[in-house]
């Protein structure tokens, strides 16, 4: 069902400062930056290797998911994202196991991916994201 760890999402107050920290500390390259209005974040993807990334997330507003997380818990790991083959199929499979899906249908994620979230309270306290990568251009 899960193919790999796609990314670890880290909530922060200052995206530029955390890009500097992570890129210098671990010698990582920023491969994408995006503002995702629907998710309420400004973000950067730093490649660790292949298709695995650290995702840095700064909230666009205090009442967004990441804004609320920062107010409650402070900076740190916000979610773990797993690569899947087909996100809609995986959502269907997981729904049969009684886990709450936070999205009725896949949404737009980083770098053209399709994503869906699972409720952290049903996954051992870990906000979990399913990621179907963008299809390569032909
Ligand atoms: C909240 N909780 C978490 C959590 N956020 N637990 C673990 N990890 C997190 N990230 C816990 C709270 O501590 C609280 O527990 C309970 O869940 C309810 O939280 P709340 O503060 O009352 O907030 P809600 O219920 O309004 O929303 C929480 C929920 C929401 C996870 C449902 O944030 C959500 O729908 N998230 C999915 C979308 C998202 O996070 N988007 C931003 C990343 P207690 O015990 O205190 O009651 S977008 C992204 O990453 C994209 C761009 C991408 O990857 O491509």
PDB file of N, CA and C in Angstrom, residues 40-134:
ATOM      1  N   UNK A  40      -3.209  26.756   2.750  1.00  0.00           N
ATOM      2  CA  UNK A  40      -2.811  27.853   3.636  1.00  0.00           C
ATOM      3  C   UNK A  40      -1.341  27.871   3.983  1.00  0.00           C
ATOM      4  N   UNK A  41      -0.485  27.451   3.025  1.00  0.00           N
ATOM      5  CA  UNK A  41       0.950  27.420   3.306  1.00  0.00           C
ATOM      6  C   UNK A  41       1.801  28.012   2.189  1.00  0.00           C
ATOM      7  N   UNK A  42       2.965  28.505   2.641  1.00  0.00           N
ATOM      8  CA  UNK A  42       4.077  28.825   1.741  1.00  0.00           C
ATOM      9  C   UNK A  42       5.100  27.727   2.032  1.00  0.00           C
ATOM     10  N   UNK A  43       5.637  27.064   0.986  1.00  0.00           N
ATOM     11  CA  UNK A  43       6.468  25.889   1.283  1.00  0.00           C
ATOM     12  C   UNK A  43       7.667  25.761   0.369  1.00  0.00           C
ATOM     13  N   UNK A  44       8.616  24.970   0.846  1.00  0.00           N
ATOM     14  CA  UNK A  44       9.799  24.645   0.044  1.00  0.00           C
ATOM     15  C   UNK A  44      10.097  23.167   0.206  1.00  0.00           C
ATOM     16  N   UNK A  45      10.514  22.537  -0.903  1.00  0.00           N
ATOM     17  CA  UNK A  45      10.896  21.120  -0.883  1.00  0.00           C
ATOM     18  C   UNK A  45      12.411  21.037  -1.031  1.00  0.00           C
ATOM     19  N   UNK A  46      13.048  20.340  -0.092  1.00  0.00           N
ATOM     20  CA  UNK A  46      14.505  20.138  -0.134  1.00  0.00           C
ATOM     21  C   UNK A  46      14.752  18.653  -0.377  1.00  0.00           C
ATOM     22  N   UNK A  47      15.434  18.329  -1.466  1.00  0.00           N
ATOM     23  CA  UNK A  47      15.614  16.907  -1.801  1.00  0.00           C
ATOM     24  C   UNK A  47      16.646  16.259  -0.871  1.00  0.00           C
ATOM     25  N   UNK A  48      16.268  15.114  -0.304  1.00  0.00           N
ATOM     26  CA  UNK A  48      17.214  14.321   0.490  1.00  0.00           C
ATOM     27  C   UNK A  48      17.906  13.341  -0.447  1.00  0.00           C
ATOM     28  N   UNK A  49      17.082  12.562  -1.169  1.00  0.00           N
ATOM     29  CA  UNK A  49      17.616  11.709  -2.238  1.00  0.00           C
ATOM     30  C   UNK A  49      16.435  11.205  -3.056  1.00  0.00           C
ATOM     31  N   UNK A  50      16.657  10.953  -4.349  1.00  0.00           N
ATOM     32  CA  UNK A  50      15.592  10.428  -5.214  1.00  0.00           C
ATOM     33  C   UNK A  50      14.314  11.224  -5.041  1.00  0.00           C
ATOM     34  N   UNK A  51      13.236  10.499  -4.660  1.00  0.00           N
ATOM     35  CA  UNK A  51      11.931  11.131  -4.461  1.00  0.00           C
ATOM     36  C   UNK A  51      11.627  11.267  -2.977  1.00  0.00           C
ATOM     37  N   UNK A  52      12.617  11.660  -2.207  1.00  0.00           N
ATOM     38  CA  UNK A  52      12.330  11.876  -0.788  1.00  0.00           C
ATOM     39  C   UNK A  52      12.851  13.244  -0.365  1.00  0.00           C
ATOM     40  N   UNK A  53      12.010  13.938   0.406  1.00  0.00           N
ATOM     41  CA  UNK A  53      12.220  15.369   0.647  1.00  0.00           C
ATOM     42  C   UNK A  53      11.972  15.733   2.112  1.00  0.00           C
ATOM     43  N   UNK A  54      12.542  16.865   2.495  1.00  0.00           N
ATOM     44  CA  UNK A  54      12.080  17.592   3.676  1.00  0.00           C
ATOM     45  C   UNK A  54      11.244  18.738   3.129  1.00  0.00           C
ATOM     46  N   UNK A  55      10.042  18.896   3.697  1.00  0.00           N
ATOM     47  CA  UNK A  55       9.150  19.977   3.257  1.00  0.00           C
ATOM     48  C   UNK A  55       9.035  20.995   4.391  1.00  0.00           C
ATOM     49  N   UNK A  56       9.400  22.218   4.106  1.00  0.00           N
ATOM     50  CA  UNK A  56       9.307  23.280   5.109  1.00  0.00           C
ATOM     51  C   UNK A  56       8.034  24.085   4.851  1.00  0.00           C
ATOM     52  N   UNK A  57       7.269  24.311   5.914  1.00  0.00           N
ATOM     53  CA  UNK A  57       5.933  24.902   5.783  1.00  0.00           C
ATOM     54  C   UNK A  57       5.798  26.134   6.669  1.00  0.00           C
ATOM     55  N   UNK A  58       5.472  27.272   6.061  1.00  0.00           N
ATOM     56  CA  UNK A  58       5.161  28.487   6.828  1.00  0.00           C
ATOM     57  C   UNK A  58       3.689  28.803   6.580  1.00  0.00           C
ATOM     58  N   UNK A  59       2.921  29.059   7.638  1.00  0.00           N
ATOM     59  CA  UNK A  59       1.486  29.309   7.427  1.00  0.00           C
ATOM     60  C   UNK A  59       1.225  30.654   6.755  1.00  0.00           C
ATOM     61  N   UNK A  60       0.142  30.708   5.965  1.00  0.00           N
ATOM     62  CA  UNK A  60      -0.264  31.983   5.364  1.00  0.00           C
ATOM     63  C   UNK A  60      -1.104  32.794   6.343  1.00  0.00           C
ATOM     64  N   UNK A  61      -1.708  32.105   7.327  1.00  0.00           N
ATOM     65  CA  UNK A  61      -2.498  32.826   8.336  1.00  0.00           C
ATOM     66  C   UNK A  61      -2.551  32.009   9.623  1.00  0.00           C
ATOM     67  N   UNK A  62      -2.844  32.657  10.760  1.00  0.00           N
ATOM     68  CA  UNK A  62      -2.869  31.933  12.039  1.00  0.00           C
ATOM     69  C   UNK A  62      -3.986  30.904  12.118  1.00  0.00           C
ATOM     70  N   UNK A  63      -5.062  31.070  11.333  1.00  0.00           N
ATOM     71  CA  UNK A  63      -6.177  30.111  11.432  1.00  0.00           C
ATOM     72  C   UNK A  63      -6.098  28.988  10.394  1.00  0.00           C
ATOM     73  N   UNK A  64      -4.968  28.870   9.711  1.00  0.00           N
ATOM     74  CA  UNK A  64      -4.740  27.748   8.784  1.00  0.00           C
ATOM     75  C   UNK A  64      -4.291  26.532   9.609  1.00  0.00           C
ATOM     76  N   UNK A  65      -4.294  25.305   9.016  1.00  0.00           N
ATOM     77  CA  UNK A  65      -3.847  24.135   9.788  1.00  0.00           C
ATOM     78  C   UNK A  65      -2.446  24.307  10.380  1.00  0.00           C
ATOM     79  N   UNK A  66      -1.503  24.805   9.598  1.00  0.00           N
ATOM     80  CA  UNK A  66      -0.133  24.950  10.114  1.00  0.00           C
ATOM     81  C   UNK A  66      -0.060  26.108  11.120  1.00  0.00           C
ATOM     82  N   UNK A  67      -0.837  27.162  10.919  1.00  0.00           N
ATOM     83  CA  UNK A  67      -0.872  28.279  11.870  1.00  0.00           C
ATOM     84  C   UNK A  67      -1.373  27.812  13.231  1.00  0.00           C
ATOM     85  N   UNK A  68      -2.446  27.015  13.223  1.00  0.00           N
ATOM     86  CA  UNK A  68      -2.999  26.500  14.480  1.00  0.00           C
ATOM     87  C   UNK A  68      -2.014  25.544  15.159  1.00  0.00           C
ATOM     88  N   UNK A  69      -1.354  24.719  14.343  1.00  0.00           N
ATOM     89  CA  UNK A  69      -0.364  23.765  14.878  1.00  0.00           C
ATOM     90  C   UNK A  69       0.759  24.521  15.578  1.00  0.00           C
ATOM     91  N   UNK A  70       1.265  25.577  14.945  1.00  0.00           N
ATOM     92  CA  UNK A  70       2.376  26.346  15.526  1.00  0.00           C
ATOM     93  C   UNK A  70       1.960  26.990  16.852  1.00  0.00           C
ATOM     94  N   UNK A  71       0.739  27.514  16.887  1.00  0.00           N
ATOM     95  CA  UNK A  71       0.272  28.174  18.109  1.00  0.00           C
ATOM     96  C   UNK A  71       0.162  27.163  19.251  1.00  0.00           C
ATOM     97  N   UNK A  72      -0.273  25.947  18.914  1.00  0.00           N
ATOM     98  CA  UNK A  72      -0.512  24.934  19.941  1.00  0.00           C
ATOM     99  C   UNK A  72       0.759  24.204  20.351  1.00  0.00           C
ATOM    100  N   UNK A  73       1.587  23.851  19.342  1.00  0.00           N
ATOM    101  CA  UNK A  73       2.712  22.940  19.605  1.00  0.00           C
ATOM    102  C   UNK A  73       4.081  23.524  19.318  1.00  0.00           C
ATOM    103  N   UNK A  74       4.138  24.666  18.639  1.00  0.00           N
ATOM    104  CA  UNK A  74       5.429  25.249  18.270  1.00  0.00           C
ATOM    105  C   UNK A  74       6.017  24.594  17.028  1.00  0.00           C
ATOM    106  N   UNK A  75       7.211  25.021  16.663  1.00  0.00           N
ATOM    107  CA  UNK A  75       7.834  24.518  15.440  1.00  0.00           C
ATOM    108  C   UNK A  75       8.216  23.034  15.588  1.00  0.00           C
ATOM    109  N   UNK A  76       8.202  22.320  14.461  1.00  0.00           N
ATOM    110  CA  UNK A  76       8.621  20.918  14.487  1.00  0.00           C
ATOM    111  C   UNK A  76       7.891  20.104  13.445  1.00  0.00           C
ATOM    112  N   UNK A  77       8.023  18.769  13.593  1.00  0.00           N
ATOM    113  CA  UNK A  77       7.421  17.864  12.594  1.00  0.00           C
ATOM    114  C   UNK A  77       5.902  18.011  12.621  1.00  0.00           C
ATOM    115  N   UNK A  78       5.326  18.313  11.461  1.00  0.00           N
ATOM    116  CA  UNK A  78       3.896  18.526  11.331  1.00  0.00           C
ATOM    117  C   UNK A  78       3.187  17.301  10.756  1.00  0.00           C
ATOM    118  N   UNK A  79       3.810  16.655   9.764  1.00  0.00           N
ATOM    119  CA  UNK A  79       3.207  15.444   9.180  1.00  0.00           C
ATOM    120  C   UNK A  79       4.260  14.603   8.479  1.00  0.00           C
ATOM    121  N   UNK A  80       3.883  13.338   8.248  1.00  0.00           N
ATOM    122  CA  UNK A  80       4.712  12.438   7.448  1.00  0.00           C
ATOM    123  C   UNK A  80       3.895  12.041   6.233  1.00  0.00           C
ATOM    124  N   UNK A  81       4.521  12.099   5.055  1.00  0.00           N
ATOM    125  CA  UNK A  81       3.817  11.820   3.793  1.00  0.00           C
ATOM    126  C   UNK A  81       4.393  10.574   3.143  1.00  0.00           C
ATOM    127  N   UNK A  82       3.492   9.660   2.768  1.00  0.00           N
ATOM    128  CA  UNK A  82       3.901   8.403   2.132  1.00  0.00           C
ATOM    129  C   UNK A  82       3.512   8.410   0.663  1.00  0.00           C
ATOM    130  N   UNK A  83       4.422   7.959  -0.184  1.00  0.00           N
ATOM    131  CA  UNK A  83       4.121   7.803  -1.595  1.00  0.00           C
ATOM    132  C   UNK A  83       3.234   6.583  -1.800  1.00  0.00           C
ATOM    133  N   UNK A  84       2.201   6.732  -2.637  1.00  0.00           N
ATOM    134  CA  UNK A  84       1.303   5.619  -2.985  1.00  0.00           C
ATOM    135  C   UNK A  84       1.151   5.603  -4.503  1.00  0.00           C
ATOM    136  N   UNK A  85       0.669   4.464  -5.025  1.00  0.00           N
ATOM    137  CA  UNK A  85       0.503   4.361  -6.475  1.00  0.00           C
ATOM    138  C   UNK A  85      -0.670   5.186  -6.963  1.00  0.00           C
ATOM    139  N   UNK A  86      -1.836   4.971  -6.360  1.00  0.00           N
ATOM    140  CA  UNK A  86      -3.053   5.685  -6.757  1.00  0.00           C
ATOM    141  C   UNK A  86      -3.725   6.199  -5.490  1.00  0.00           C
ATOM    142  N   UNK A  87      -3.751   7.506  -5.330  1.00  0.00           N
ATOM    143  CA  UNK A  87      -4.205   8.077  -4.056  1.00  0.00           C
ATOM    144  C   UNK A  87      -5.689   7.806  -3.824  1.00  0.00           C
ATOM    145  N   UNK A  88      -6.518   7.827  -4.854  1.00  0.00           N
ATOM    146  CA  UNK A  88      -7.961   7.570  -4.665  1.00  0.00           C
ATOM    147  C   UNK A  88      -8.196   6.138  -4.216  1.00  0.00           C
ATOM    148  N   UNK A  89      -7.505   5.193  -4.848  1.00  0.00           N
ATOM    149  CA  UNK A  89      -7.643   3.783  -4.451  1.00  0.00           C
ATOM    150  C   UNK A  89      -7.203   3.590  -2.998  1.00  0.00           C
ATOM    151  N   UNK A  90      -6.082   4.217  -2.637  1.00  0.00           N
ATOM    152  CA  UNK A  90      -5.573   4.051  -1.265  1.00  0.00           C
ATOM    153  C   UNK A  90      -6.545   4.665  -0.256  1.00  0.00           C
ATOM    154  N   UNK A  91      -7.130   5.824  -0.598  1.00  0.00           N
ATOM    155  CA  UNK A  91      -8.127   6.439   0.291  1.00  0.00           C
ATOM    156  C   UNK A  91      -9.292   5.474   0.527  1.00  0.00           C
ATOM    157  N   UNK A  92      -9.752   4.840  -0.539  1.00  0.00           N
ATOM    158  CA  UNK A  92     -10.865   3.882  -0.422  1.00  0.00           C
ATOM    159  C   UNK A  92     -10.489   2.719   0.486  1.00  0.00           C
ATOM    160  N   UNK A  93      -9.280   2.175   0.270  1.00  0.00           N
ATOM    161  CA  UNK A  93      -8.825   1.044   1.087  1.00  0.00           C
ATOM    162  C   UNK A  93      -8.761   1.430   2.556  1.00  0.00           C
ATOM    163  N   UNK A  94      -8.214   2.615   2.823  1.00  0.00           N
ATOM    164  CA  UNK A  94      -8.003   3.039   4.210  1.00  0.00           C
ATOM    165  C   UNK A  94      -9.333   3.355   4.891  1.00  0.00           C
ATOM    166  N   UNK A  95     -10.280   3.915   4.126  1.00  0.00           N
ATOM    167  CA  UNK A  95     -11.591   4.252   4.704  1.00  0.00           C
ATOM    168  C   UNK A  95     -12.286   2.997   5.234  1.00  0.00           C
ATOM    169  N   UNK A  96     -12.034   1.857   4.590  1.00  0.00           N
ATOM    170  CA  UNK A  96     -12.691   0.616   5.050  1.00  0.00           C
ATOM    171  C   UNK A  96     -12.127   0.166   6.401  1.00  0.00           C
ATOM    172  N   UNK A  97     -10.991   0.738   6.816  1.00  0.00           N
ATOM    173  CA  UNK A  97     -10.375   0.341   8.091  1.00  0.00           C
ATOM    174  C   UNK A  97     -10.783   1.265   9.230  1.00  0.00           C
ATOM    175  N   UNK A  98     -11.727   2.169   8.956  1.00  0.00           N
ATOM    176  CA  UNK A  98     -12.276   3.021  10.017  1.00  0.00           C
ATOM    177  C   UNK A  98     -11.451   4.252  10.334  1.00  0.00           C
ATOM    178  N   UNK A  99     -10.475   4.555   9.498  1.00  0.00           N
ATOM    179  CA  UNK A  99      -9.657   5.769   9.710  1.00  0.00           C
ATOM    180  C   UNK A  99     -10.368   6.953   9.042  1.00  0.00           C
ATOM    181  N   UNK A 100     -10.404   8.084   9.764  1.00  0.00           N
ATOM    182  CA  UNK A 100     -11.053   9.265   9.181  1.00  0.00           C
ATOM    183  C   UNK A 100     -10.174   9.919   8.114  1.00  0.00           C
ATOM    184  N   UNK A 101     -10.750  10.100   6.932  1.00  0.00           N
ATOM    185  CA  UNK A 101     -10.066  10.840   5.865  1.00  0.00           C
ATOM    186  C   UNK A 101     -10.406  12.315   6.050  1.00  0.00           C
ATOM    187  N   UNK A 102      -9.409  13.165   5.931  1.00  0.00           N
ATOM    188  CA  UNK A 102      -9.650  14.604   6.086  1.00  0.00           C
ATOM    189  C   UNK A 102     -10.018  15.262   4.757  1.00  0.00           C
ATOM    190  N   UNK A 103      -9.909  14.507   3.677  1.00  0.00           N
ATOM    191  CA  UNK A 103     -10.276  15.020   2.341  1.00  0.00           C
ATOM    192  C   UNK A 103     -11.248  14.040   1.700  1.00  0.00           C
ATOM    193  N   UNK A 104     -12.283  14.582   1.079  1.00  0.00           N
ATOM    194  CA  UNK A 104     -13.240  13.698   0.381  1.00  0.00           C
ATOM    195  C   UNK A 104     -12.664  13.219  -0.940  1.00  0.00           C
ATOM    196  N   UNK A 105     -11.864  14.076  -1.541  1.00  0.00           N
ATOM    197  CA  UNK A 105     -11.203  13.687  -2.795  1.00  0.00           C
ATOM    198  C   UNK A 105      -9.792  14.261  -2.772  1.00  0.00           C
ATOM    199  N   UNK A 106      -8.892  13.704  -3.621  1.00  0.00           N
ATOM    200  CA  UNK A 106      -7.515  14.196  -3.603  1.00  0.00           C
ATOM    201  C   UNK A 106      -7.442  15.695  -3.917  1.00  0.00           C
ATOM    202  N   UNK A 107      -6.461  16.333  -3.282  1.00  0.00           N
ATOM    203  CA  UNK A 107      -6.223  17.761  -3.513  1.00  0.00           C
ATOM    204  C   UNK A 107      -4.857  17.954  -4.156  1.00  0.00           C
ATOM    205  N   UNK A 108      -4.614  19.196  -4.541  1.00  0.00           N
ATOM    206  CA  UNK A 108      -3.328  19.545  -5.161  1.00  0.00           C
ATOM    207  C   UNK A 108      -2.250  19.656  -4.086  1.00  0.00           C
ATOM    208  N   UNK A 109      -1.102  18.953  -4.297  1.00  0.00           N
ATOM    209  CA  UNK A 109       0.024  19.045  -3.376  1.00  0.00           C
ATOM    210  C   UNK A 109       1.279  19.540  -4.080  1.00  0.00           C
ATOM    211  N   UNK A 110       2.406  19.441  -3.373  1.00  0.00           N
ATOM    212  CA  UNK A 110       3.683  19.947  -3.893  1.00  0.00           C
ATOM    213  C   UNK A 110       4.051  19.323  -5.226  1.00  0.00           C
ATOM    214  N   UNK A 111       4.648  20.083  -6.077  1.00  0.00           N
ATOM    215  CA  UNK A 111       5.256  19.611  -7.322  1.00  0.00           C
ATOM    216  C   UNK A 111       4.276  18.811  -8.182  1.00  0.00           C
ATOM    217  N   UNK A 112       3.026  19.276  -8.221  1.00  0.00           N
ATOM    218  CA  UNK A 112       2.029  18.664  -9.102  1.00  0.00           C
ATOM    219  C   UNK A 112       1.453  17.355  -8.579  1.00  0.00           C
ATOM    220  N   UNK A 113       1.704  17.033  -7.310  1.00  0.00           N
ATOM    221  CA  UNK A 113       1.200  15.764  -6.769  1.00  0.00           C
ATOM    222  C   UNK A 113      -0.285  15.875  -6.415  1.00  0.00           C
ATOM    223  N   UNK A 114      -0.906  14.690  -6.193  1.00  0.00           N
ATOM    224  CA  UNK A 114      -2.270  14.618  -5.657  1.00  0.00           C
ATOM    225  C   UNK A 114      -2.145  14.064  -4.250  1.00  0.00           C
ATOM    226  N   UNK A 115      -2.822  14.708  -3.288  1.00  0.00           N
ATOM    227  CA  UNK A 115      -2.603  14.352  -1.882  1.00  0.00           C
ATOM    228  C   UNK A 115      -3.923  14.179  -1.125  1.00  0.00           C
ATOM    229  N   UNK A 116      -3.850  13.462  -0.016  1.00  0.00           N
ATOM    230  CA  UNK A 116      -4.988  13.360   0.905  1.00  0.00           C
ATOM    231  C   UNK A 116      -4.428  13.111   2.295  1.00  0.00           C
ATOM    232  N   UNK A 117      -5.122  13.660   3.295  1.00  0.00           N
ATOM    233  CA  UNK A 117      -4.665  13.532   4.688  1.00  0.00           C
ATOM    234  C   UNK A 117      -5.559  12.581   5.482  1.00  0.00           C
ATOM    235  N   UNK A 118      -4.932  11.904   6.461  1.00  0.00           N
ATOM    236  CA  UNK A 118      -5.635  11.037   7.407  1.00  0.00           C
ATOM    237  C   UNK A 118      -5.578  11.674   8.789  1.00  0.00           C
ATOM    238  N   UNK A 119      -6.633  11.508   9.561  1.00  0.00           N
ATOM    239  CA  UNK A 119      -6.699  12.190  10.861  1.00  0.00           C
ATOM    240  C   UNK A 119      -5.610  11.672  11.811  1.00  0.00           C
ATOM    241  N   UNK A 120      -4.851  12.582  12.432  1.00  0.00           N
ATOM    242  CA  UNK A 120      -3.752  12.124  13.304  1.00  0.00           C
ATOM    243  C   UNK A 120      -4.236  11.264  14.465  1.00  0.00           C
ATOM    244  N   UNK A 121      -5.453  11.534  14.946  1.00  0.00           N
ATOM    245  CA  UNK A 121      -5.948  10.778  16.117  1.00  0.00           C
ATOM    246  C   UNK A 121      -6.203   9.314  15.773  1.00  0.00           C
ATOM    247  N   UNK A 122      -6.318   8.994  14.476  1.00  0.00           N
ATOM    248  CA  UNK A 122      -6.558   7.602  14.067  1.00  0.00           C
ATOM    249  C   UNK A 122      -5.270   6.920  13.610  1.00  0.00           C
ATOM    250  N   UNK A 123      -4.158   7.658  13.622  1.00  0.00           N
ATOM    251  CA  UNK A 123      -2.875   7.093  13.150  1.00  0.00           C
ATOM    252  C   UNK A 123      -1.797   7.347  14.210  1.00  0.00           C
ATOM    253  N   UNK A 124      -2.133   6.997  15.443  1.00  0.00           N
ATOM    254  CA  UNK A 124      -1.141   7.069  16.513  1.00  0.00           C
ATOM    255  C   UNK A 124      -0.602   8.462  16.781  1.00  0.00           C
ATOM    256  N   UNK A 125      -1.421   9.497  16.493  1.00  0.00           N
ATOM    257  CA  UNK A 125      -0.980  10.864  16.768  1.00  0.00           C
ATOM    258  C   UNK A 125      -0.160  11.491  15.658  1.00  0.00           C
ATOM    259  N   UNK A 126      -0.055  10.778  14.522  1.00  0.00           N
ATOM    260  CA  UNK A 126       0.763  11.295  13.403  1.00  0.00           C
ATOM    261  C   UNK A 126      -0.149  11.744  12.261  1.00  0.00           C
ATOM    262  N   UNK A 127      -0.145  13.044  11.978  1.00  0.00           N
ATOM    263  CA  UNK A 127      -0.859  13.513  10.778  1.00  0.00           C
ATOM    264  C   UNK A 127      -0.180  12.870   9.570  1.00  0.00           C
ATOM    265  N   UNK A 128      -0.973  12.136   8.785  1.00  0.00           N
ATOM    266  CA  UNK A 128      -0.435  11.306   7.702  1.00  0.00           C
ATOM    267  C   UNK A 128      -0.969  11.802   6.375  1.00  0.00           C
ATOM    268  N   UNK A 129      -0.066  11.932   5.415  1.00  0.00           N
ATOM    269  CA  UNK A 129      -0.447  12.379   4.075  1.00  0.00           C
ATOM    270  C   UNK A 129      -0.135  11.263   3.085  1.00  0.00           C
ATOM    271  N   UNK A 130      -1.054  11.036   2.152  1.00  0.00           N
ATOM    272  CA  UNK A 130      -0.818  10.113   1.035  1.00  0.00           C
ATOM    273  C   UNK A 130      -0.473  10.960  -0.179  1.00  0.00           C
ATOM    274  N   UNK A 131       0.545  10.562  -0.914  1.00  0.00           N
ATOM    275  CA  UNK A 131       1.008  11.361  -2.062  1.00  0.00           C
ATOM    276  C   UNK A 131       1.110  10.496  -3.312  1.00  0.00           C
ATOM    277  N   UNK A 132       0.417  10.923  -4.332  1.00  0.00           N
ATOM    278  CA  UNK A 132       0.622  10.324  -5.663  1.00  0.00           C
ATOM    279  C   UNK A 132       1.389  11.350  -6.481  1.00  0.00           C
ATOM    280  N   UNK A 133       2.611  10.996  -6.850  1.00  0.00           N
ATOM    281  CA  UNK A 133       3.452  11.949  -7.560  1.00  0.00           C
ATOM    282  C   UNK A 133       2.866  12.335  -8.908  1.00  0.00           C
ATOM    283  N   UNK A 134       3.280  13.512  -9.386  1.00  0.00           N
ATOM    284  CA  UNK A 134       2.837  13.967 -10.705  1.00  0.00           C
ATOM    285  C   UNK A 134       3.321  12.983 -11.756  1.00  0.00           C
TER     286      UNK A 134
END
